[in-house]
Amino acid sequence: MERGFVGILTSGGDASGMNATIRAVTRSAICHGFKVKGIFRGYEGLINDEMKEMSTEDVSNIIQRGGTILKTARSKEFETSEGRKKAYEVMQKENISALVVIGGDGSLRGARTFAEEYDVTCIGLPGTIDNDLCGTDVTIGYDTALNTIVECVDKIRDTATSHERIFFVEVMGRDAGFLAQNSAIASGAEAAIIPEDQTDSDQLEEFISRGFRKTKNSSIVIVTESPNGKGATYYAERVMREYPQYDVRVTILGHLQRGGSPSANDRILASRLGYTAIQALLEGQRNVMVGIRNDEVVYVPFTEAIKKNKPIDKSLIAVLNELSI
Ligand code: ADP
């Protein structure tokens, strides 16, 4: 049966495993008789009609590569109704009947708005290291970023121990503490300061009185980045002021958390979700994100997926506190 084109794009912050997702969507689509157009630079490329037809060979040898072969971008124009109108017209012109969007919550927010305004079919795939999309236990890129952070913290610990210092290590996550909390558990850090837990002063005070005081001469505290200036530097400066007896340092891991070869878990997740995106189209699903819950692939309406404040399992906080004595 002859089918229309599936358009595929990556949008927002890059995440490891996006390439594995592009590969999975492209190959599954072709298996089911769709043709595929790869759209460059996210929504910006859709508006500007930057795309090419993809063959199975175009996605060879990319499952192991970080970043995205389709490039990614942020598009101010797509946030305007004129921009989305242009995007719709390009889809018509290019005979794209369905759009697969790989990205974070901003990208899926854009897809939802687009699908509300026009009669388009969008399928979202959660591609973000922050793990902040609701309705899915994990997002593509999160596991790789977590592993990268743990590898870095292992190295920082050598210096922290040798020099008997407190290190505040800042990690990504935007408004979500998943990376900080779980990397702290996995690296044996003494504390995590995350947006979901109490007030900032409580967390610092608690750490100082609980952990550093007793048996340890060095400590590592993982802090979620903060748009309000309350990242690792803020806490380090407070400790320097309030506890001048401690030798304090800051490491901001920054963009090295985003790239690198995806972990096996991220490749498998990307492959399962990419495959299911095409199954979703075959079933007539529209305007849903494909996610994973309890190891089962699920469809999550966009409105649900982009809800704020995905809850973090609070028992993780107890695990870290108890094991860091
Ligand atoms: P991420 O997808 O990683 O969260 P952003 O938040 O930067 O990244 O969003 C990526 C892009 O999605 C934006 O540059 C914009 O083009 C589009 N977008 C985000 N929010 C909206 C919105 N409310 N309406 C339309 N487009 C949006």
CSV table of C-alpha atoms and ligand atoms in Angstrom, one decimal:
chain,number,residue,atom,x,y,z
A,1,MET,CA,0.0,0.0,0.0
A,2,GLU,CA,1.3,3.5,-0.9
A,3,ARG,CA,1.5,5.7,2.2
A,4,GLY,CA,2.4,9.4,2.6
A,5,PHE,CA,5.6,10.7,4.1
A,6,VAL,CA,6.5,10.5,7.8
A,7,GLY,CA,8.5,13.6,8.8
A,8,ILE,CA,10.9,13.2,11.6
A,9,LEU,CA,12.7,15.9,13.5
A,10,THR,CA,14.8,16.4,16.6
A,11,SER,CA,14.2,19.6,18.6
A,12,GLY,CA,15.4,21.4,21.7
A,13,GLY,CA,18.4,20.2,23.7
A,14,ASP,CA,20.3,17.3,22.1
A,15,ALA,CA,20.3,14.0,24.0
A,16,SER,CA,22.3,10.9,23.5
A,17,GLY,CA,20.1,8.3,21.8
A,18,MET,CA,18.4,10.7,19.4
A,19,ASN,CA,20.3,9.1,16.5
A,20,ALA,CA,19.2,5.6,17.6
A,21,THR,CA,15.6,7.0,17.7
A,22,ILE,CA,15.9,8.4,14.2
A,23,ARG,CA,17.2,5.1,13.0
A,24,ALA,CA,14.4,3.1,14.6
A,25,VAL,CA,11.6,5.4,13.3
A,26,THR,CA,13.1,5.5,9.8
A,27,ARG,CA,13.5,1.7,9.5
A,28,SER,CA,10.2,0.8,11.1
A,29,ALA,CA,8.4,3.4,8.8
A,30,ILE,CA,10.1,1.9,5.7
A,31,CYS,CA,9.2,-1.6,6.8
A,32,HIS,CA,5.5,-0.6,6.9
A,33,GLY,CA,5.5,1.1,3.5
A,34,PHE,CA,5.9,4.7,4.6
A,35,LYS,CA,8.4,7.0,3.1
A,36,VAL,CA,10.4,9.2,5.4
A,37,LYS,CA,11.6,12.7,5.3
A,38,GLY,CA,14.3,13.8,7.7
A,39,ILE,CA,13.7,17.4,8.7
A,40,PHE,CA,16.9,19.4,9.7
A,41,ARG,CA,17.1,21.8,12.7
A,42,GLY,CA,13.8,21.0,14.4
A,43,TYR,CA,10.8,23.2,13.8
A,44,GLU,CA,13.1,25.9,12.3
A,45,GLY,CA,13.9,23.5,9.5
A,46,LEU,CA,10.3,22.5,9.1
A,47,ILE,CA,9.3,26.2,8.6
A,48,ASN,CA,12.2,26.7,6.2
A,49,ASP,CA,11.6,23.5,4.3
A,50,GLU,CA,15.0,22.0,5.0
A,51,MET,CA,14.6,18.2,4.6
A,52,LYS,CA,15.6,15.2,2.6
A,53,GLU,CA,14.1,11.8,2.0
A,54,MET,CA,15.7,9.1,4.2
A,55,SER,CA,16.7,5.6,3.2
A,56,THR,CA,17.6,2.8,5.5
A,57,GLU,CA,21.3,3.4,4.5
A,58,ASP,CA,21.0,7.0,5.7
A,59,VAL,CA,20.6,5.7,9.2
A,60,SER,CA,23.4,3.1,9.1
A,61,ASN,CA,26.1,3.3,11.6
A,62,ILE,CA,24.5,5.9,13.8
A,63,ILE,CA,23.0,3.9,16.7
A,64,GLN,CA,26.2,4.4,18.7
A,65,ARG,CA,26.6,8.1,18.0
A,66,GLY,CA,25.7,10.9,20.3
A,67,GLY,CA,24.0,14.2,19.1
A,68,THR,CA,21.6,14.1,16.2
A,69,ILE,CA,22.4,13.7,12.5
A,70,LEU,CA,19.3,15.8,11.8
A,71,LYS,CA,20.7,18.7,13.9
A,72,THR,CA,18.6,20.4,16.5
A,73,ALA,CA,17.5,24.0,17.1
A,74,ARG,CA,15.3,26.2,19.1
A,75,SER,CA,12.7,28.1,17.0
A,76,LYS,CA,11.2,31.4,18.1
A,77,GLU,CA,9.2,31.5,14.9
A,78,PHE,CA,7.4,28.2,15.7
A,79,GLU,CA,6.2,29.8,18.9
A,80,THR,CA,4.2,32.3,16.8
A,81,SER,CA,1.0,31.4,14.9
A,82,GLU,CA,2.5,32.7,11.6
A,83,GLY,CA,5.4,30.4,12.1
A,84,ARG,CA,3.2,27.4,12.7
A,85,LYS,CA,1.1,28.3,9.6
A,86,LYS,CA,4.3,28.2,7.5
A,87,ALA,CA,5.2,24.8,9.0
A,88,TYR,CA,1.7,23.5,8.1
A,89,GLU,CA,2.0,24.7,4.6
A,90,VAL,CA,5.4,23.1,4.2
A,91,MET,CA,4.0,19.8,5.4
A,92,GLN,CA,1.2,20.0,2.8
A,93,LYS,CA,3.7,20.9,0.1
A,94,GLU,CA,6.0,18.0,1.0
A,95,ASN,CA,3.2,15.5,1.4
A,96,ILE,CA,4.0,14.8,5.0
A,97,SER,CA,1.0,13.1,6.7
A,98,ALA,CA,2.5,12.6,10.1
A,99,LEU,CA,5.2,14.2,12.1
A,100,VAL,CA,7.4,12.4,14.6
A,101,VAL,CA,9.0,14.9,17.1
A,102,ILE,CA,11.9,13.8,19.3
A,103,GLY,CA,12.6,16.3,22.0
A,104,GLY,CA,11.9,17.5,25.5
A,105,ASP,CA,8.9,19.2,27.1
A,106,GLY,CA,9.2,22.4,25.1
A,107,SER,CA,9.2,20.4,21.8
A,108,LEU,CA,6.2,18.4,22.8
A,109,ARG,CA,4.4,21.6,24.0
A,110,GLY,CA,5.0,22.9,20.5
A,111,ALA,CA,3.7,19.7,18.9
A,112,ARG,CA,0.5,19.9,21.1
A,113,THR,CA,-0.2,23.5,20.1
A,114,PHE,CA,0.5,22.7,16.4
A,115,ALA,CA,-1.9,19.7,16.5
A,116,GLU,CA,-4.6,21.9,18.2
A,117,GLU,CA,-4.5,24.4,15.4
A,118,TYR,CA,-4.1,22.2,12.4
A,119,ASP,CA,-5.4,18.8,11.3
A,120,VAL,CA,-2.0,17.2,11.7
A,121,THR,CA,-0.9,13.9,13.2
A,122,CYS,CA,2.0,14.3,15.6
A,123,ILE,CA,3.7,11.5,17.6
A,124,GLY,CA,6.2,12.6,20.3
A,125,LEU,CA,9.2,10.7,21.6
A,126,PRO,CA,10.8,11.8,24.9
A,127,GLY,CA,14.3,12.9,24.1
A,128,THR,CA,15.9,14.8,26.9
A,129,ILE,CA,18.6,14.1,29.5
A,130,ASP,CA,16.5,15.8,32.2
A,131,ASN,CA,13.9,13.0,32.5
A,132,ASP,CA,11.3,15.6,33.2
A,133,LEU,CA,8.5,14.4,30.9
A,134,CYS,CA,5.4,13.0,32.7
A,135,GLY,CA,3.9,9.6,31.9
A,136,THR,CA,7.2,7.9,31.2
A,137,ASP,CA,9.5,6.4,33.7
A,138,VAL,CA,12.6,7.4,31.7
A,139,THR,CA,13.5,9.6,28.7
A,140,ILE,CA,15.9,8.9,26.0
A,141,GLY,CA,19.4,10.3,26.9
A,142,TYR,CA,18.8,10.2,30.7
A,143,ASP,CA,20.6,7.0,31.4
A,144,THR,CA,23.7,8.0,29.3
A,145,ALA,CA,23.9,11.4,31.1
A,146,LEU,CA,23.6,9.7,34.5
A,147,ASN,CA,26.4,7.4,33.6
A,148,THR,CA,28.6,10.3,32.4
A,149,ILE,CA,27.9,12.2,35.7
A,150,VAL,CA,28.8,9.2,37.8
A,151,GLU,CA,32.1,8.7,35.9
A,152,CYS,CA,33.0,12.4,36.5
A,153,VAL,CA,32.1,12.3,40.1
A,154,ASP,CA,34.3,9.2,40.6
A,155,LYS,CA,37.2,11.2,39.4
A,156,ILE,CA,36.3,14.3,41.4
A,157,ARG,CA,36.2,12.1,44.5
A,158,ASP,CA,39.9,11.2,44.2
A,159,THR,CA,40.7,14.9,44.6
A,160,ALA,CA,38.1,15.5,47.2
A,161,THR,CA,39.5,12.7,49.3
A,162,SER,CA,43.1,13.5,48.8
A,163,HIS,CA,42.7,17.2,49.7
A,164,GLU,CA,39.9,16.7,52.3
A,165,ARG,CA,37.6,19.1,50.6
A,166,ILE,CA,33.9,19.6,50.0
A,167,PHE,CA,33.0,19.6,46.3
A,168,PHE,CA,29.7,21.0,45.1
A,169,VAL,CA,29.1,19.4,41.7
A,170,GLU,CA,26.5,21.0,39.5
A,171,VAL,CA,24.5,18.9,37.1
A,172,MET,CA,21.8,19.6,34.5
A,173,GLY,CA,18.1,18.9,35.0
A,174,ARG,CA,16.4,22.2,34.7
A,175,ASP,CA,13.6,22.0,37.2
A,176,ALA,CA,14.0,18.3,37.8
A,177,GLY,CA,16.3,16.6,40.3
A,178,PHE,CA,16.4,13.1,38.8
A,179,LEU,CA,20.0,13.4,37.5
A,180,ALA,CA,21.3,14.9,40.8
A,181,GLN,CA,19.5,12.5,43.1
A,182,ASN,CA,20.3,9.3,41.2
A,183,SER,CA,23.9,10.3,40.4
A,184,ALA,CA,24.4,11.0,44.0
A,185,ILE,CA,23.2,7.6,45.0
A,186,ALA,CA,25.2,5.9,42.2
A,187,SER,CA,28.4,7.8,43.0
A,188,GLY,CA,28.2,7.5,46.8
A,189,ALA,CA,27.9,11.2,47.2
A,190,GLU,CA,27.1,12.6,50.6
A,191,ALA,CA,24.1,14.7,49.5
A,192,ALA,CA,22.0,16.0,46.7
A,193,ILE,CA,20.3,19.4,46.5
A,194,ILE,CA,17.3,19.1,44.3
A,195,PRO,CA,14.4,21.4,43.4
A,196,GLU,CA,11.8,18.9,44.6
A,197,ASP,CA,13.0,18.7,48.2
A,198,GLN,CA,12.1,21.4,50.8
A,199,THR,CA,13.7,24.8,50.8
A,200,ASP,CA,17.3,25.3,49.8
A,201,SER,CA,18.5,26.4,53.2
A,202,ASP,CA,17.1,23.3,54.9
A,203,GLN,CA,18.9,21.0,52.5
A,204,LEU,CA,22.3,22.7,53.1
A,205,GLU,CA,21.9,22.9,56.9
A,206,GLU,CA,20.8,19.3,57.0
A,207,PHE,CA,23.8,18.2,55.0
A,208,ILE,CA,26.3,20.1,57.1
A,209,SER,CA,24.9,18.8,60.4
A,210,ARG,CA,24.2,15.3,59.2
A,211,GLY,CA,27.1,14.3,57.0
A,212,PHE,CA,30.2,16.4,57.1
A,213,ARG,CA,30.4,16.9,60.8
A,214,LYS,CA,30.9,13.3,61.8
A,215,THR,CA,33.2,10.7,60.2
A,216,LYS,CA,34.2,12.2,57.0
A,217,ASN,CA,36.9,14.6,55.9
A,218,SER,CA,35.7,15.1,52.4
A,219,SER,CA,32.3,15.4,50.8
A,220,ILE,CA,30.6,15.5,47.5
A,221,VAL,CA,27.3,17.3,47.1
A,222,ILE,CA,25.5,17.1,43.8
A,223,VAL,CA,23.3,20.2,43.0
A,224,THR,CA,20.7,20.6,40.3
A,225,GLU,CA,21.4,23.6,38.1
A,226,SER,CA,19.1,26.5,38.9
A,227,PRO,CA,17.6,29.2,36.7
A,228,ASN,CA,17.4,31.4,39.9
A,229,GLY,CA,21.1,31.4,40.6
A,230,LYS,CA,20.9,28.8,43.3
A,231,GLY,CA,23.3,26.3,41.7
A,232,ALA,CA,26.5,24.9,43.1
A,233,THR,CA,28.3,28.2,43.3
A,234,TYR,CA,25.6,29.7,45.5
A,235,TYR,CA,25.9,26.8,48.0
A,236,ALA,CA,29.7,26.8,47.9
A,237,GLU,CA,29.7,30.5,48.7
A,238,ARG,CA,27.4,30.1,51.6
A,239,VAL,CA,29.5,27.4,53.1
A,240,MET,CA,32.6,29.5,52.7
A,241,ARG,CA,30.9,32.3,54.5
A,242,GLU,CA,29.1,30.3,57.2
A,243,TYR,CA,31.7,27.6,57.7
A,244,PRO,CA,35.1,29.1,56.8
A,245,GLN,CA,36.9,26.1,58.3
A,246,TYR,CA,36.0,24.0,55.3
A,247,ASP,CA,37.9,23.9,52.1
A,248,VAL,CA,35.3,24.2,49.3
A,249,ARG,CA,35.4,23.8,45.6
A,250,VAL,CA,32.8,23.9,42.7
A,251,THR,CA,32.7,21.8,39.5
A,252,ILE,CA,30.0,22.6,36.9
A,253,LEU,CA,29.8,19.6,34.6
A,254,GLY,CA,28.0,21.6,31.9
A,255,HIS,CA,27.6,20.3,28.4
A,256,LEU,CA,29.8,17.3,28.7
A,257,GLN,CA,26.7,15.7,30.2
A,258,ARG,CA,24.8,15.8,27.0
A,259,GLY,CA,27.0,14.1,24.4
A,260,GLY,CA,28.8,10.8,24.1
A,261,SER,CA,27.9,7.4,22.8
A,262,PRO,CA,24.5,6.3,24.2
A,263,SER,CA,24.4,3.6,26.9
A,264,ALA,CA,23.0,0.2,26.0
A,265,ASN,CA,19.8,1.1,27.9
A,266,ASP,CA,19.3,4.3,25.9
A,267,ARG,CA,19.8,2.5,22.6
A,268,ILE,CA,17.3,-0.1,23.6
A,269,LEU,CA,14.8,2.5,24.8
A,270,ALA,CA,15.3,4.5,21.6
A,271,SER,CA,14.7,1.5,19.5
A,272,ARG,CA,11.6,0.4,21.3
A,273,LEU,CA,10.0,3.8,21.4
A,274,GLY,CA,11.0,4.6,17.7
A,275,TYR,CA,9.5,1.3,16.6
A,276,THR,CA,6.3,2.0,18.6
A,277,ALA,CA,5.9,5.5,17.1
A,278,ILE,CA,5.2,3.8,13.8
A,279,GLN,CA,2.9,1.2,15.4
A,280,ALA,CA,1.1,4.2,16.9
A,281,LEU,CA,0.6,5.6,13.4
A,282,LEU,CA,-0.7,2.3,12.1
A,283,GLU,CA,-3.2,2.1,15.0
A,284,GLY,CA,-4.4,5.6,14.2
A,285,GLN,CA,-3.0,7.2,17.3
A,286,ARG,CA,-2.6,11.0,17.1
A,287,ASN,CA,-1.0,13.6,19.3
A,288,VAL,CA,0.5,11.3,21.9
A,289,MET,CA,3.9,10.7,23.3
A,290,VAL,CA,5.2,7.2,23.3
A,291,GLY,CA,6.7,6.5,26.7
A,292,ILE,CA,7.6,3.6,28.9
A,293,ARG,CA,6.1,2.6,32.3
A,294,ASN,CA,7.0,-0.5,34.3
A,295,ASP,CA,8.9,-1.7,31.2
A,296,GLU,CA,5.8,-1.5,29.0
A,297,VAL,CA,5.5,0.9,26.1
A,298,VAL,CA,2.5,3.3,26.6
A,299,TYR,CA,0.8,6.2,24.8
A,300,VAL,CA,0.6,9.4,26.8
A,301,PRO,CA,-1.5,12.3,25.6
A,302,PHE,CA,0.6,15.4,25.0
A,303,THR,CA,-1.3,17.4,27.7
A,304,GLU,CA,-0.3,14.7,30.3
A,305,ALA,CA,3.3,14.4,29.1
A,306,ILE,CA,4.0,18.1,29.4
A,307,LYS,CA,2.6,18.6,32.9
A,308,LYS,CA,4.9,20.4,35.2
A,309,ASN,CA,6.7,18.9,38.2
A,310,LYS,CA,7.1,15.2,37.4
A,311,PRO,CA,7.2,13.6,40.8
A,312,ILE,CA,10.4,12.1,42.0
A,313,ASP,CA,10.3,9.1,44.3
A,314,LYS,CA,10.9,10.5,47.7
A,315,SER,CA,12.3,7.2,49.0
A,316,LEU,CA,15.4,8.0,46.9
A,317,ILE,CA,16.1,10.8,49.3
A,318,ALA,CA,16.0,8.4,52.3
A,319,VAL,CA,18.2,6.0,50.5
A,320,LEU,CA,20.9,8.6,49.9
A,321,ASN,CA,20.7,10.0,53.4
A,322,GLU,CA,20.9,6.6,55.1
A,323,LEU,CA,23.8,5.3,53.0
A,324,SER,CA,25.9,8.4,53.2
A,325,ILE,CA,26.6,8.3,57.0
B,1,ADP,P1,13.1,21.0,24.9
B,1,ADP,O1,12.3,20.4,23.9
B,1,ADP,O2,14.5,20.3,25.0
B,1,ADP,O3,12.4,21.2,26.2
B,1,ADP,P2,12.8,23.9,24.3
B,1,ADP,O4,12.0,24.2,25.6
B,1,ADP,O5,13.9,24.8,24.0
B,1,ADP,O6,13.5,22.5,24.3
B,1,ADP,O7,11.8,23.8,23.1
B,1,ADP,C1,12.2,23.5,21.8
B,1,ADP,C2,11.3,24.2,20.8
B,1,ADP,O8,10.0,23.9,20.9
B,1,ADP,C3,11.3,25.8,21.0
B,1,ADP,O9,12.4,26.4,20.4
B,1,ADP,C4,10.0,26.1,20.2
B,1,ADP,O10,10.3,26.2,18.8
B,1,ADP,C5,9.1,24.9,20.5
B,1,ADP,N1,8.2,25.3,21.6
B,1,ADP,C6,8.4,25.3,22.9
B,1,ADP,N2,7.3,25.7,23.6
B,1,ADP,C7,6.4,26.0,22.7
B,1,ADP,C8,5.0,26.5,22.7
B,1,ADP,N3,4.4,26.8,23.9
B,1,ADP,N4,4.4,26.7,21.5
B,1,ADP,C9,5.0,26.4,20.4
B,1,ADP,N5,6.3,26.0,20.2
B,1,ADP,C10,7.0,25.7,21.4
